[in-house]
């Protein structure tokens, strides 16, 4: 039986992505070679990376002057690559969770960091809105979706300095005004591909402005000048990413994905809000449409494990909350069908009714 996969990452991918990847592992585009063994310098692989690049630019409506990169090292490597390449003297950061704090920690190695606001004291259950970004900051770093806490910033803030964003867990779920950003990055394993590749969108004009020496592999210009092929890129995840991008386009692009994402989340939040035993943890106005976090009400708190088992019997996997938050987290990435969300909702109701 196919499971209802609510894992936070690596996470659900479309059947189209998985099937085409499996086919290419056996025979890539009729070459008689596996995608696992073909040279990244071959014309066949070059075509893959070129098409993925073009589709990302098309789907996200990326303006001229920006480069799309496929890098290794995960989003976590971007926590240091961003300040390495972009922080001249001072940067501003919004602290909305563990990932944001990790980005802040790295930035401090490179210059002055002003944390303009933090929701840490409230265990990151909301996204701070009352803050001022210093006009002399080189950039303002945000984490658009806080995967662990289920909060999300679904707009590109209006500030006087360029934005930089970690969009690991909500890229391709809304339109972005890319022109406001110097850099956008996303580990692929939430809304794009298997783990192993990180998508980076970087503004070319923003590069080359820092005085420090940058190690070759950590310099965006290296990868821009070589079209992500300075060294061997993660070929298989890039191939899978291309499949997801084709599937996104076939679904109707970002607007269609966002519409369905919103419907899925609305249904699940509605079920949580109407439940006697479950309660949402994120502040209503900041609720993420990608990661829905909830807990048992205190009087039922000892039933956590029982619910996870009950859900498991119905093929639901991956709903345990992050260890730093507890409770439950249902991740509803783009590839998650409405039917699976409905199975979770029905399971929650059935569990409640049998108490
Ligand atoms: C998962 C995640 C990361 C970490 O990504 P890695 O690719 O494992 O380094 C960073 N930021 C956010 C918002 C995430 O969801």
Short mmCIF file of C-alpha atoms and ligand atoms in Angstrom, two decimals:
data_model
loop_
_atom_site.label_atom_id
_atom_site.label_comp_id
_atom_site.label_asym_id
_atom_site.label_seq_id
_atom_site.Cartn_x
_atom_site.Cartn_y
_atom_site.Cartn_z
CA UNK A 1 0.00 0.00 0.00
CA UNK A 2 1.25 3.48 -0.90
CA UNK A 3 1.65 5.50 2.29
CA UNK A 4 0.31 8.94 3.02
CA UNK A 5 3.66 10.66 3.42
CA UNK A 6 3.69 13.68 5.74
CA UNK A 7 7.44 13.74 6.40
CA UNK A 8 9.00 17.22 6.71
CA UNK A 9 12.03 16.46 4.56
CA UNK A 10 13.13 14.49 2.70
CA UNK A 11 9.50 14.40 1.81
CA UNK A 12 6.83 13.46 -0.66
CA UNK A 13 7.60 13.80 -4.36
CA UNK A 14 5.16 13.45 -7.23
CA UNK A 15 4.74 9.99 -8.69
CA UNK A 16 5.83 11.56 -11.98
CA UNK A 17 9.16 12.54 -10.40
CA UNK A 18 9.75 9.18 -8.75
CA UNK A 19 8.77 7.09 -11.75
CA UNK A 20 10.80 9.10 -14.25
CA UNK A 21 13.79 9.05 -11.92
CA UNK A 22 13.48 5.28 -11.54
CA UNK A 23 13.31 4.90 -15.33
CA UNK A 24 16.40 7.08 -15.79
CA UNK A 25 18.30 5.03 -13.23
CA UNK A 26 17.77 2.04 -15.53
CA UNK A 27 18.11 3.76 -18.88
CA UNK A 28 18.51 7.51 -19.15
CA UNK A 29 16.70 8.93 -22.18
CA UNK A 30 17.50 5.89 -24.29
CA UNK A 31 21.25 6.37 -23.95
CA UNK A 32 21.78 2.82 -22.73
CA UNK A 33 23.38 4.33 -19.63
CA UNK A 34 22.03 4.98 -16.17
CA UNK A 35 21.69 8.59 -14.99
CA UNK A 36 23.93 7.32 -12.16
CA UNK A 37 26.85 6.66 -14.48
CA UNK A 38 26.68 9.24 -17.24
CA UNK A 39 29.25 12.05 -17.36
CA UNK A 40 28.04 15.40 -16.14
CA UNK A 41 29.92 16.79 -19.16
CA UNK A 42 27.87 14.76 -21.63
CA UNK A 43 25.52 16.66 -23.90
CA UNK A 44 22.62 14.62 -22.53
CA UNK A 45 23.22 15.77 -18.96
CA UNK A 46 23.93 19.33 -20.08
CA UNK A 47 20.45 19.31 -21.60
CA UNK A 48 18.99 18.28 -18.22
CA UNK A 49 20.60 21.09 -16.28
CA UNK A 50 19.78 23.63 -19.00
CA UNK A 51 16.12 22.65 -19.03
CA UNK A 52 15.88 22.68 -15.23
CA UNK A 53 17.45 26.13 -15.21
CA UNK A 54 15.04 27.45 -17.84
CA UNK A 55 11.99 25.98 -16.09
CA UNK A 56 12.93 27.54 -12.76
CA UNK A 57 13.32 30.92 -14.45
CA UNK A 58 9.96 30.47 -16.14
CA UNK A 59 8.02 29.19 -13.13
CA UNK A 60 9.39 31.79 -10.72
CA UNK A 61 9.38 34.57 -13.31
CA UNK A 62 13.03 35.37 -12.61
CA UNK A 63 14.13 38.66 -14.16
CA UNK A 64 17.31 39.30 -16.16
CA UNK A 65 20.47 39.65 -14.13
CA UNK A 66 19.86 36.60 -11.92
CA UNK A 67 21.57 33.22 -12.11
CA UNK A 68 20.12 29.88 -11.06
CA UNK A 69 22.65 27.52 -9.45
CA UNK A 70 22.55 23.89 -8.38
CA UNK A 71 25.00 23.40 -5.53
CA UNK A 72 25.92 20.77 -2.97
CA UNK A 73 26.14 21.25 0.78
CA UNK A 74 22.48 21.75 1.60
CA UNK A 75 20.76 24.93 2.73
CA UNK A 76 23.09 24.80 5.74
CA UNK A 77 26.10 25.64 3.56
CA UNK A 78 24.22 28.69 2.30
CA UNK A 79 24.11 29.96 5.89
CA UNK A 80 27.83 30.71 5.46
CA UNK A 81 28.00 31.26 1.70
CA UNK A 82 25.55 34.15 1.90
CA UNK A 83 27.58 36.28 4.33
CA UNK A 84 30.87 35.13 2.77
CA UNK A 85 29.77 36.63 -0.55
CA UNK A 86 27.38 39.42 0.44
CA UNK A 87 28.18 40.74 3.92
CA UNK A 88 30.48 43.74 3.62
CA UNK A 89 30.07 45.24 7.07
CA UNK A 90 26.66 44.58 8.53
CA UNK A 91 23.62 42.42 7.88
CA UNK A 92 20.15 42.28 9.40
CA UNK A 93 18.45 38.99 10.26
CA UNK A 94 14.97 38.02 11.41
CA UNK A 95 15.08 35.21 13.97
CA UNK A 96 12.07 33.00 13.34
CA UNK A 97 13.39 29.61 14.36
CA UNK A 98 16.22 27.13 14.56
CA UNK A 99 17.17 27.48 10.89
CA UNK A 100 17.21 31.27 11.13
CA UNK A 101 19.37 31.08 14.27
CA UNK A 102 21.81 28.81 12.51
CA UNK A 103 22.06 31.31 9.66
CA UNK A 104 22.66 34.10 12.21
CA UNK A 105 25.42 32.13 13.90
CA UNK A 106 27.32 31.77 10.63
CA UNK A 107 26.82 35.40 9.60
CA UNK A 108 28.46 36.53 12.83
CA UNK A 109 31.71 35.00 11.58
CA UNK A 110 31.79 37.59 8.80
CA UNK A 111 30.69 40.90 10.27
CA UNK A 112 28.18 42.77 12.34
CA UNK A 113 24.79 41.11 12.59
CA UNK A 114 21.71 42.90 13.80
CA UNK A 115 18.88 40.58 14.77
CA UNK A 116 15.95 42.94 14.19
CA UNK A 117 13.40 40.76 16.00
CA UNK A 118 12.99 37.28 17.41
CA UNK A 119 10.05 35.14 18.47
CA UNK A 120 12.30 32.78 20.41
CA UNK A 121 10.68 33.61 23.76
CA UNK A 122 7.37 32.33 22.37
CA UNK A 123 9.04 29.16 21.06
CA UNK A 124 8.82 30.65 17.58
CA UNK A 125 5.04 30.36 17.34
CA UNK A 126 4.75 33.55 15.32
CA UNK A 127 6.65 35.67 12.81
CA UNK A 128 7.61 39.06 14.30
CA UNK A 129 6.26 42.03 12.34
CA UNK A 130 7.25 44.96 14.46
CA UNK A 131 10.85 45.69 13.55
CA UNK A 132 13.03 48.16 11.73
CA UNK A 133 15.72 47.11 9.32
CA UNK A 134 18.76 49.39 9.53
CA UNK A 135 19.27 51.31 6.29
CA UNK A 136 22.99 50.58 6.34
CA UNK A 137 22.58 46.79 6.34
CA UNK A 138 24.01 45.06 3.28
CA UNK A 139 20.98 42.76 3.22
CA UNK A 140 18.04 41.58 5.32
CA UNK A 141 17.85 37.80 5.78
CA UNK A 142 14.51 36.06 6.29
CA UNK A 143 13.39 32.45 6.54
CA UNK A 144 10.10 32.42 4.66
CA UNK A 145 8.80 29.16 6.09
CA UNK A 146 9.75 27.86 9.50
CA UNK A 147 9.52 24.14 8.89
CA UNK A 148 9.78 23.12 12.53
CA UNK A 149 7.18 25.52 13.97
CA UNK A 150 4.72 25.79 11.09
CA UNK A 151 4.91 29.55 10.65
CA UNK A 152 5.33 31.28 7.32
CA UNK A 153 5.90 34.69 5.84
CA UNK A 154 3.91 34.61 2.62
CA UNK A 155 5.08 37.91 1.22
CA UNK A 156 8.30 39.63 0.25
CA UNK A 157 8.81 42.30 2.94
CA UNK A 158 9.16 45.92 1.89
CA UNK A 159 12.44 47.14 3.28
CA UNK A 160 15.04 49.62 2.05
CA UNK A 161 17.80 47.02 1.62
CA UNK A 162 18.04 43.89 -0.56
CA UNK A 163 16.48 40.72 0.78
CA UNK A 164 18.08 37.31 1.16
CA UNK A 165 15.83 34.35 1.90
CA UNK A 166 16.00 30.77 2.99
CA UNK A 167 13.00 29.36 1.10
CA UNK A 168 13.89 25.71 1.64
CA UNK A 169 10.42 24.60 2.62
CA UNK A 170 8.06 26.86 0.69
CA UNK A 171 9.68 27.71 -2.61
CA UNK A 172 7.28 27.05 -5.53
CA UNK A 173 4.26 27.59 -3.27
CA UNK A 174 3.72 31.26 -4.07
CA UNK A 175 4.80 33.93 -6.50
CA UNK A 176 7.94 35.75 -5.42
CA UNK A 177 9.09 39.20 -6.47
CA UNK A 178 12.63 38.00 -7.18
CA UNK A 179 13.78 41.55 -8.00
CA UNK A 180 13.65 42.37 -4.27
CA UNK A 181 16.28 39.72 -3.50
CA UNK A 182 20.04 39.50 -3.77
CA UNK A 183 19.84 35.77 -3.07
CA UNK A 184 17.29 33.04 -2.52
CA UNK A 185 18.25 29.50 -1.53
CA UNK A 186 16.45 26.25 -0.90
CA UNK A 187 17.56 22.74 -0.02
CA UNK A 188 15.78 20.57 -2.59
CA UNK A 189 14.43 17.91 -0.26
CA UNK A 190 11.23 19.72 0.71
CA UNK A 191 9.55 20.88 -2.46
CA UNK A 192 11.74 19.86 -5.36
CA UNK A 193 13.86 16.73 -5.35
CA UNK A 194 15.63 14.15 -3.21
CA UNK A 195 18.28 15.59 -0.89
CA UNK A 196 21.70 16.39 -2.30
CA UNK A 197 21.14 19.55 -4.28
CA UNK A 198 20.50 23.11 -3.19
CA UNK A 199 18.82 25.61 -5.45
CA UNK A 200 20.33 29.09 -5.35
CA UNK A 201 19.08 32.15 -7.19
CA UNK A 202 21.56 34.97 -7.03
CA UNK A 203 21.72 38.49 -8.42
CA UNK A 204 24.90 38.87 -10.42
CA UNK A 205 25.30 42.57 -9.61
CA UNK A 206 25.38 41.77 -5.89
CA UNK A 207 28.54 39.68 -6.27
CA UNK A 208 32.15 40.79 -6.07
CA UNK A 209 31.48 43.60 -3.59
CA UNK A 210 33.20 42.17 -0.50
CA UNK A 211 36.90 42.66 0.25
CA UNK A 212 37.62 39.28 1.79
CA UNK A 213 39.10 36.34 -0.07
CA UNK A 214 36.50 33.64 -0.72
CA UNK A 215 37.49 29.98 -1.13
CA UNK A 216 36.79 28.91 -4.69
CA UNK A 217 33.99 26.46 -3.93
CA UNK A 218 32.21 28.94 -1.65
CA UNK A 219 32.34 31.79 -4.14
CA UNK A 220 29.06 32.14 -6.05
CA UNK A 221 31.02 33.59 -8.99
CA UNK A 222 32.79 30.25 -9.47
CA UNK A 223 29.49 28.49 -10.00
CA UNK A 224 27.94 31.31 -12.01
CA UNK A 225 30.88 31.34 -14.43
CA UNK A 226 30.77 27.56 -14.87
CA UNK A 227 27.01 27.07 -15.02
CA UNK A 228 26.99 24.96 -11.81
CA UNK A 229 29.60 22.67 -13.42
CA UNK A 230 32.83 23.88 -11.80
CA UNK A 231 32.93 20.50 -10.14
CA UNK A 232 30.67 17.47 -10.44
CA UNK A 233 27.14 18.57 -9.55
CA UNK A 234 24.62 16.26 -7.83
CA UNK A 235 23.40 14.75 -11.11
CA UNK A 236 20.64 12.48 -9.86
CA UNK A 237 18.87 15.06 -7.65
CA UNK A 238 19.11 17.57 -10.52
CA UNK A 239 17.47 15.06 -12.84
CA UNK A 240 14.69 14.52 -10.28
CA UNK A 241 14.31 18.27 -9.84
CA UNK A 242 13.76 18.60 -13.57
CA UNK A 243 10.95 16.04 -13.37
CA UNK A 244 9.29 17.94 -10.53
CA UNK A 245 9.60 21.20 -12.45
CA UNK A 246 7.96 19.64 -15.51
CA UNK A 247 5.22 18.33 -13.29
CA UNK A 248 4.74 21.76 -11.71
CA UNK A 249 4.37 23.29 -15.14
CA UNK A 250 1.86 20.64 -16.14
CA UNK A 251 -0.15 21.33 -12.97
CA UNK A 252 -0.58 24.91 -14.13
CA UNK A 253 2.45 26.57 -12.55
CA UNK A 254 2.83 28.45 -9.29
CA UNK A 255 -0.68 29.91 -9.13
CA UNK A 256 -2.30 26.49 -9.47
CA UNK A 257 0.07 24.97 -6.91
CA UNK A 258 -0.59 27.76 -4.45
CA UNK A 259 -4.35 27.43 -4.83
CA UNK A 260 -4.26 23.73 -4.04
CA UNK A 261 -1.74 24.23 -1.22
CA UNK A 262 -4.03 26.78 0.40
CA UNK A 263 -7.05 24.51 0.09
CA UNK A 264 -5.20 21.57 1.65
CA UNK A 265 -3.96 23.64 4.57
CA UNK A 266 -7.32 25.34 5.11
CA UNK A 267 -9.07 21.99 5.36
CA UNK A 268 -6.60 20.61 7.85
CA UNK A 269 -6.52 23.77 10.00
CA UNK A 270 -10.30 23.77 9.96
CA UNK A 271 -10.33 20.21 11.27
CA UNK A 272 -7.84 21.12 14.00
CA UNK A 273 -9.80 24.22 15.02
CA UNK A 274 -13.00 22.18 15.26
CA UNK A 275 -11.42 19.38 17.25
CA UNK A 276 -11.92 18.83 20.96
CA UNK A 277 -8.58 17.09 21.40
CA UNK A 278 -6.17 18.76 18.96
CA UNK A 279 -5.02 22.34 18.97
CA UNK A 280 -2.78 24.27 16.56
CA UNK A 281 0.49 25.69 17.88
CA UNK A 282 1.25 28.55 15.46
CA UNK A 283 -0.42 31.93 15.72
CA UNK A 284 -3.37 31.85 13.31
CA UNK A 285 -2.24 34.74 11.08
CA UNK A 286 1.23 33.22 10.60
CA UNK A 287 0.18 29.65 9.94
CA UNK A 288 2.20 27.86 7.30
CA UNK A 289 0.45 26.21 4.38
CA UNK A 290 3.39 23.80 4.07
CA UNK A 291 3.89 22.49 7.62
CA UNK A 292 0.85 22.22 9.87
CA UNK A 293 1.86 21.89 13.53
CA UNK A 294 -0.53 20.83 16.25
CA UNK A 295 -0.57 19.13 19.64
CA UNK A 296 -3.03 17.28 21.86
CA UNK A 297 -4.82 19.51 24.35
CA UNK A 298 -3.18 19.12 27.80
CA UNK A 299 -5.90 16.79 29.11
CA UNK A 300 -5.16 14.33 26.27
CA UNK A 301 -1.40 14.83 26.16
CA UNK A 302 -0.61 11.25 27.05
CA UNK A 303 -2.33 10.06 23.86
CA UNK A 304 0.34 11.31 21.45
CA UNK A 305 1.87 7.92 20.85
CA UNK A 306 -1.49 6.24 20.55
CA UNK A 307 -2.60 8.67 17.85
CA UNK A 308 0.59 8.17 15.85
CA UNK A 309 0.03 4.40 16.00
CA UNK A 310 -3.63 4.74 15.07
CA UNK A 311 -2.68 6.91 12.09
CA UNK A 312 0.10 4.50 11.14
CA UNK A 313 -2.45 1.70 10.78
CA UNK A 314 -4.10 3.80 8.08
CA UNK A 315 -0.89 4.30 6.17
CA UNK A 316 -0.11 7.76 7.57
CA UNK A 317 3.60 8.33 8.14
CA UNK A 318 5.79 11.22 9.21
CA UNK A 319 3.37 13.16 11.43
CA UNK A 320 5.52 13.22 14.56
CA UNK A 321 6.44 16.80 15.42
CA UNK A 322 10.07 17.94 15.44
CA UNK A 323 11.84 16.84 18.60
CA UNK A 324 12.20 20.46 19.76
CA UNK A 325 8.44 21.07 19.59
CA UNK A 326 6.76 17.70 20.11
CA UNK A 327 3.18 16.91 19.11
CA UNK A 328 2.43 16.54 15.44
CA UNK A 329 3.46 18.08 12.18
CA UNK A 330 1.80 17.32 8.87
CA UNK A 331 3.86 18.58 5.96
CA UNK A 332 1.69 19.33 2.95
CA UNK A 333 4.24 20.03 0.25
CA UNK A 334 3.18 20.55 -3.36
CA UNK A 335 3.18 16.85 -4.22
CA UNK A 336 0.80 15.96 -1.36
CA UNK A 337 -2.60 15.07 -2.81
CA UNK A 338 -5.81 16.38 -1.26
CA UNK A 339 -6.90 12.76 -0.74
CA UNK A 340 -4.06 12.15 1.72
CA UNK A 341 -4.97 15.29 3.65
CA UNK A 342 -8.56 14.05 3.82
CA UNK A 343 -7.38 10.67 5.11
CA UNK A 344 -5.51 12.46 7.91
CA UNK A 345 -8.56 14.58 8.75
CA UNK A 346 -10.85 11.52 8.83
CA UNK A 347 -8.32 9.69 10.99
CA UNK A 348 -8.21 12.57 13.47
CA UNK A 349 -12.00 12.59 13.67
CA UNK A 350 -12.23 8.82 14.08
CA UNK A 351 -9.62 8.89 16.83
CA UNK A 352 -11.51 11.62 18.64
CA UNK A 353 -14.84 9.80 18.27
CA UNK A 354 -13.56 6.57 19.72
CA UNK A 355 -12.29 8.22 22.93
C1 LIG B 1 15.41 21.70 6.08
C2 LIG B 1 15.77 23.13 6.20
C3 LIG B 1 17.09 23.58 6.25
C4 LIG B 1 18.27 22.61 6.27
O1 LIG B 1 18.52 22.16 5.01
P1 LIG B 1 19.76 21.20 4.71
O2 LIG B 1 19.65 21.03 3.24
O3 LIG B 1 19.57 19.96 5.51
O4 LIG B 1 21.01 21.93 5.12
C5 LIG B 1 17.33 24.93 6.32
N1 LIG B 1 16.32 25.82 6.33
C6 LIG B 1 15.03 25.44 6.30
C7 LIG B 1 13.95 26.47 6.33
C8 LIG B 1 14.71 24.08 6.24
O5 LIG B 1 13.43 23.70 6.21
#
